[in-house]
Amino acid sequence: MGSEPNRAAVLRKRIHIQGIVQGVGFRPFVYELAVANQLAGWVRNSSEGVFIEVEGPVGGLEAFEADLINRRPVLAQVDRVQITDIPQQGTRDFVILESAQVTGEFVLVPPDIATCAECYNDFTDPANRRYRYPFTNCTNCGPRYTIIRDIPYDRPATTMVEFPMCADCQAEYENPADRRFHAQPNACAKCGPALTAPIERAHGWLREGKVVAIKGLGGFHLACDATNGDAVRRLRERKRRSDKPFAIMAPDLAAVERCCEVSPADREALVSPRRPIVILPRRTGTAISDAVAPGNKTVGVMLPYTPLHHLLFERDGGRFEALVMTSGNVSEEPIVSREEELPRLASLYDEVLAHNRKIQTRVDDSVVRTFEGQVRVVRRSRGFAPQPVRLAFDMAPALGAGGELKNTFCLTKQSYAILSQHIGDLENLETLEFFHETLTHMKRFYRIEPEVVGYDLHPGYLSTRAALEMQGVKKVGVQHHHAHIASCMAENGLQEKVIGVSFDGTGYGTDGQIWGGEFLVCDFLGFERCGHLRYVPLAGGDAAVREPWRMALSYARDAFGPDVPDQLFARIDPRRRAVVGAMLSRSVNTVLTSSCGRLFDAVASLIGLRDETNYEGQAAIELEALAEDGVEARYGFEMNGDEVDLRQAIAEIVADVRKGMGAGKIAAAFHNTVIAVIVEGCRRTRESHGLEKVCLSGGTFQNFYLLRRAVHGLRQAGFEVYLHSQVPANDGGIALGQAVIAAEAARR
Ligand code: ZN
Ligand code: ZN
Ligand code: FE
């Protein structure tokens, strides 16, 4: 046993850890671990991660190394650990050293984290010095990305620099045994941020049915009592948002379960430290006003994620069952985060509850849904951003500029893909400014200077124009649906050729037409369009998106010829019908489209569900809500070459409507038809290309009726199915695909 090391021998080791290890309570954890194992040495944050030196007996070092990974703080993400033996120094103590200076490498910036259970206990305990203090936090929770001005993450580099700590807070901050040791936003009522009005005042306003602008973590919310129908409708009128659902905040899980059905995976998502809005099936006949989410079977719900939120519910005379908490913005502009911007919201709110901790970076609430027990991100923002998506390969520094709607951008470095928070619809100057501001900020944080930028082929997108104006970088145009599938591949670690089913509303095609019902065979190098929905003309650009009856007319003319049965469009003003009919006949102001979103629009109108929409995707969302369970019927279609011809389905739908068949059955049979198209399209592509792996991407896959049955059908047909989880299936996810494709193009 001569090779057995002497376990009492003293050694010194240097450990370098990379990942999310700052702002997540990592240093105090290391300190405790070292002390528990009677090791000497030090721990230090740097811009390259955390460095540790530990010295002591072999047994202690081994225990330390094992626990360092196995018992790491919940929010820490350890990506790389390097351990080297170094000469012994004979030191006695273990100390925490000041952060090292920035050296040009990069660290990961932590996301904002919901109030932890211990802090909740602190501010609800009348004997605690933080009793009812709305800005209570510790190393395990609190603001991070929203207050950080620069890295390394230390108090002087945050907006907390304006609040010198009192003696008590300072003592906690300096005590390695304290939960608030080096908690950068540490504060109390004596020294920290304060509200602009007593919380009781806000309780009164909300009870009276007023709309209150409440400053939160990443911006202002507009809040009102969700059980007060008049208040909710008033907020709708002011926001000029007639139907788009509002998110609500409920005080606890029990309250969520009173208004929604909550699966175990949903429960986990609701209480997770990221605390996103979770889309849940609504119960009927609850206290929540129907005006919260009209025409929807689901509602977005979140739990309180700051002490201030908890206090909003803690009032004399009973808690609010739920509050509407919608982003404080004007239509599609970015969320308001500074008091100076409040005048923009002047017509929307009655009262303001603000505070004096500045928001450095605005961040909306994230939105998720669970499927097959896993979180699927719909909007990736607070709690997720700027946490990277880990790729299976290293990449050159690249930028994906994103799309137009739900824009996010993506920066890559090594094997990290760092997606921005939700920027919004790039349709106005304010959002474009937000895009540039965030890009500048993130490039500096992560020390990334992209060598190549990937952008959407649509010449009108502001993200495309921004990319084309950039100096000193290679530029790579990336087809929209190729980007969707590449994004799904990247987050699933796939690099080989796959079958991509990319179904969505709008994406500019390489032939100048509007694509959106696409079967691709692709990898990061390129794609082949193997199939698509049959082209139909789209009349009047954006108007065709707002008015589904235009697509219904176009599909009906395609199925029946120019003499469409008049009674089908009896609801539409005959003059407008004639104008659009003439546009379609003469191909004036029309483009061709293979969009699946527009197909859903057409069917929604043909069955009399909706002729006009007032938010993106409304017709499809309502068609999904209408689809009855347990229907197996479907309509007919043909596949000719690479064209999917649904004329027969349209004719059969019209016949069913005339027969007076229930709209719920027709809606279900229509969904089943699209699902059959997906399975058949993949089968044909497998025959021609010999591929088994299918990636599903695009906004259409946010339709859960469709997703559930499509995944089932594909698996039954023997396919390996890959879906999004960390990155949205909608256009909020394409930046990742653009970055990967652009980097690959630049490499060649
Ligand atoms: Zn805490
Ligand atoms: Zn204090
Ligand atoms: Fe898309």
Short mmCIF file of C-alpha atoms in Angstrom, two decimals, residues 303-505:
data_model
loop_
_atom_site.label_atom_id
_atom_site.label_comp_id
_atom_site.label_asym_id
_atom_site.label_seq_id
_atom_site.Cartn_x
_atom_site.Cartn_y
_atom_site.Cartn_z
CA LEU A 303 -46.02 34.81 -7.22
CA PRO A 304 -44.51 37.81 -5.39
CA TYR A 305 -40.77 38.07 -6.04
CA THR A 306 -39.73 41.08 -3.97
CA PRO A 307 -40.55 41.97 -0.35
CA LEU A 308 -42.51 44.94 -1.72
CA HIS A 309 -44.78 42.53 -3.62
CA HIS A 310 -45.35 40.47 -0.50
CA LEU A 311 -46.22 43.63 1.42
CA LEU A 312 -48.76 44.62 -1.24
CA PHE A 313 -50.77 41.60 -0.18
CA GLU A 314 -50.16 41.95 3.58
CA ARG A 315 -52.89 44.40 4.48
CA ASP A 316 -55.36 44.91 7.28
CA GLY A 317 -58.83 43.63 6.45
CA GLY A 318 -57.80 40.67 4.29
CA ARG A 319 -55.42 40.02 1.44
CA PHE A 320 -56.09 40.71 -2.20
CA GLU A 321 -56.95 37.46 -3.96
CA ALA A 322 -54.86 38.60 -6.94
CA LEU A 323 -53.57 41.79 -8.53
CA VAL A 324 -53.26 42.55 -12.23
CA MET A 325 -49.55 43.28 -12.76
CA THR A 326 -48.99 44.31 -16.34
CA SER A 327 -45.85 45.92 -17.73
CA GLY A 328 -45.83 49.70 -17.36
CA ASN A 329 -45.49 50.66 -20.99
CA VAL A 330 -47.39 52.38 -23.76
CA SER A 331 -48.56 49.78 -26.31
CA GLU A 332 -45.37 48.19 -27.67
CA GLU A 333 -42.78 50.53 -26.14
CA PRO A 334 -40.22 49.26 -23.60
CA ILE A 335 -41.21 49.01 -19.94
CA VAL A 336 -40.78 52.31 -18.06
CA SER A 337 -38.03 52.01 -15.44
CA ARG A 338 -37.20 55.57 -14.42
CA GLU A 339 -39.33 58.17 -12.65
CA GLU A 340 -38.45 60.70 -15.38
CA GLU A 341 -40.22 58.47 -17.90
CA LEU A 342 -43.44 58.28 -15.87
CA PRO A 343 -45.12 61.10 -17.82
CA ARG A 344 -45.27 58.64 -20.75
CA LEU A 345 -47.68 56.58 -18.64
CA ALA A 346 -49.59 59.62 -17.34
CA SER A 347 -52.89 58.65 -18.93
CA LEU A 348 -52.70 55.08 -17.66
CA TYR A 349 -52.39 55.27 -13.86
CA ASP A 350 -54.07 57.06 -10.97
CA GLU A 351 -51.37 56.82 -8.32
CA VAL A 352 -47.66 55.98 -8.04
CA LEU A 353 -45.77 53.82 -5.59
CA ALA A 354 -42.08 54.25 -6.41
CA HIS A 355 -38.77 53.96 -4.58
CA ASN A 356 -35.32 55.52 -4.80
CA ARG A 357 -33.23 52.51 -5.79
CA LYS A 358 -32.33 53.13 -9.41
CA ILE A 359 -32.93 50.50 -12.06
CA GLN A 360 -29.83 50.26 -14.23
CA THR A 361 -31.25 47.79 -16.73
CA ARG A 362 -34.92 47.35 -17.52
CA VAL A 363 -36.18 43.81 -17.50
CA ASP A 364 -39.74 42.59 -18.04
CA ASP A 365 -41.24 39.59 -16.31
CA SER A 366 -40.44 36.26 -17.94
CA VAL A 367 -43.23 34.03 -19.21
CA VAL A 368 -43.10 30.23 -19.24
CA ARG A 369 -45.37 27.28 -19.80
CA THR A 370 -44.70 23.68 -18.87
CA PHE A 371 -44.92 20.76 -21.28
CA GLU A 372 -44.01 17.17 -20.50
CA GLY A 373 -42.96 18.27 -17.04
CA GLN A 374 -40.45 20.79 -18.32
CA VAL A 375 -40.42 24.57 -18.37
CA ARG A 376 -40.78 26.06 -21.87
CA VAL A 377 -39.76 29.69 -22.00
CA VAL A 378 -42.17 31.92 -23.91
CA ARG A 379 -40.57 35.26 -22.97
CA ARG A 380 -37.03 35.12 -21.61
CA SER A 381 -36.37 38.03 -19.30
CA ARG A 382 -36.19 38.59 -15.54
CA GLY A 383 -34.63 35.68 -13.65
CA PHE A 384 -33.23 34.15 -16.86
CA ALA A 385 -31.38 37.01 -18.54
CA PRO A 386 -28.46 37.37 -18.80
CA GLN A 387 -27.77 33.77 -17.80
CA PRO A 388 -26.26 32.04 -20.84
CA VAL A 389 -27.44 29.01 -22.70
CA ARG A 390 -24.61 26.50 -22.72
CA LEU A 391 -23.75 25.17 -26.17
CA ALA A 392 -22.13 21.85 -27.00
CA PHE A 393 -19.35 23.56 -28.95
CA ASP A 394 -17.10 26.64 -28.84
CA MET A 395 -17.86 29.55 -31.12
CA ALA A 396 -16.22 32.68 -32.46
CA PRO A 397 -17.63 35.87 -30.91
CA ALA A 398 -20.86 36.47 -32.83
CA LEU A 399 -24.03 38.52 -32.61
CA GLY A 400 -27.52 37.47 -33.65
CA ALA A 401 -29.49 40.68 -34.14
CA GLY A 402 -32.89 39.01 -33.71
CA GLY A 403 -36.14 39.60 -35.52
CA GLU A 404 -38.71 42.33 -35.37
CA LEU A 405 -41.45 41.13 -33.02
CA LYS A 406 -40.47 40.04 -29.49
CA ASN A 407 -36.88 40.96 -30.32
CA THR A 408 -33.97 39.65 -28.33
CA PHE A 409 -30.36 39.57 -29.47
CA CYS A 410 -27.70 36.99 -28.77
CA LEU A 411 -23.96 37.33 -28.12
CA THR A 412 -21.71 34.32 -28.13
CA LYS A 413 -18.37 33.67 -26.51
CA GLN A 414 -16.69 30.28 -26.29
CA SER A 415 -19.51 27.85 -25.56
CA TYR A 416 -21.82 30.47 -24.07
CA ALA A 417 -24.80 31.98 -25.87
CA ILE A 418 -25.90 35.06 -23.97
CA LEU A 419 -29.38 36.16 -24.93
CA SER A 420 -30.56 39.62 -24.04
CA GLN A 421 -33.71 40.09 -22.04
CA HIS A 422 -36.92 40.60 -24.03
CA ILE A 423 -36.42 43.88 -25.91
CA GLY A 424 -39.88 44.03 -27.48
CA ASP A 425 -41.35 44.82 -30.87
CA LEU A 426 -38.73 46.80 -32.80
CA GLU A 427 -41.30 49.08 -34.38
CA ASN A 428 -40.52 52.39 -32.73
CA LEU A 429 -37.55 54.53 -31.75
CA GLU A 430 -37.86 53.85 -28.03
CA THR A 431 -37.49 50.11 -28.53
CA LEU A 432 -34.62 50.59 -30.97
CA GLU A 433 -32.86 52.74 -28.37
CA PHE A 434 -33.43 50.04 -25.77
CA PHE A 435 -31.89 47.53 -28.21
CA HIS A 436 -28.73 49.61 -28.68
CA GLU A 437 -28.46 50.53 -25.00
CA THR A 438 -28.68 46.87 -23.93
CA LEU A 439 -26.28 45.71 -26.64
CA THR A 440 -23.64 48.25 -25.58
CA HIS A 441 -24.09 47.29 -21.93
CA MET A 442 -23.83 43.54 -22.55
CA LYS A 443 -20.83 43.81 -24.85
CA ARG A 444 -19.04 45.68 -22.07
CA PHE A 445 -20.15 43.29 -19.31
CA TYR A 446 -18.94 40.26 -21.16
CA ARG A 447 -16.01 41.83 -23.00
CA ILE A 448 -17.39 40.58 -26.31
CA GLU A 449 -16.59 42.27 -29.60
CA PRO A 450 -18.49 40.25 -32.23
CA GLU A 451 -16.54 39.29 -35.34
CA VAL A 452 -19.68 38.45 -37.26
CA VAL A 453 -23.34 39.42 -37.10
CA GLY A 454 -26.28 37.33 -38.28
CA TYR A 455 -29.42 39.19 -39.29
CA ASP A 456 -32.87 38.48 -40.73
CA LEU A 457 -33.30 38.70 -44.52
CA HIS A 458 -36.30 41.04 -44.16
CA PRO A 459 -34.93 44.38 -45.42
CA GLY A 460 -37.46 46.38 -43.40
CA TYR A 461 -36.62 45.04 -39.93
CA LEU A 462 -34.93 47.60 -37.69
CA SER A 463 -32.71 44.81 -36.32
CA THR A 464 -31.57 44.08 -39.90
CA ARG A 465 -30.80 47.72 -40.53
CA ALA A 466 -28.94 48.00 -37.22
CA ALA A 467 -26.83 44.96 -38.18
CA LEU A 468 -26.06 46.31 -41.65
CA GLU A 469 -24.90 49.63 -40.16
CA MET A 470 -22.36 47.97 -37.88
CA GLN A 471 -18.71 48.67 -38.69
CA GLY A 472 -15.85 46.22 -38.84
CA VAL A 473 -17.84 42.99 -38.59
CA LYS A 474 -18.69 40.35 -41.15
CA LYS A 475 -22.38 40.27 -41.98
CA VAL A 476 -24.39 37.16 -42.69
CA GLY A 477 -28.05 37.24 -43.75
CA VAL A 478 -29.94 34.33 -42.19
CA GLN A 479 -33.28 33.07 -43.41
CA HIS A 480 -35.89 33.39 -40.66
CA HIS A 481 -37.02 29.76 -40.49
CA HIS A 482 -33.48 28.45 -40.78
CA ALA A 483 -32.69 30.60 -37.72
CA HIS A 484 -35.67 29.11 -35.84
CA ILE A 485 -34.49 25.55 -36.43
CA ALA A 486 -30.81 26.35 -35.78
CA SER A 487 -31.86 27.84 -32.44
CA CYS A 488 -33.70 24.64 -31.50
CA MET A 489 -30.68 22.58 -32.63
CA ALA A 490 -28.23 24.72 -30.64
CA GLU A 491 -30.08 24.47 -27.37
CA ASN A 492 -30.42 20.70 -27.84
CA GLY A 493 -26.75 20.22 -28.64
CA LEU A 494 -27.38 19.05 -32.24
CA GLN A 495 -24.93 19.84 -35.02
CA GLU A 496 -25.81 17.22 -37.61
CA LYS A 497 -28.42 17.58 -40.35
CA VAL A 498 -32.01 17.49 -39.06
CA ILE A 499 -35.54 17.82 -40.38
CA GLY A 500 -36.82 21.22 -39.28
CA VAL A 501 -40.52 21.98 -39.06
CA SER A 502 -40.77 25.75 -38.81
CA PHE A 503 -44.35 26.96 -38.57
CA ASP A 504 -45.10 30.55 -37.64
CA GLY A 505 -46.71 33.80 -38.72
#
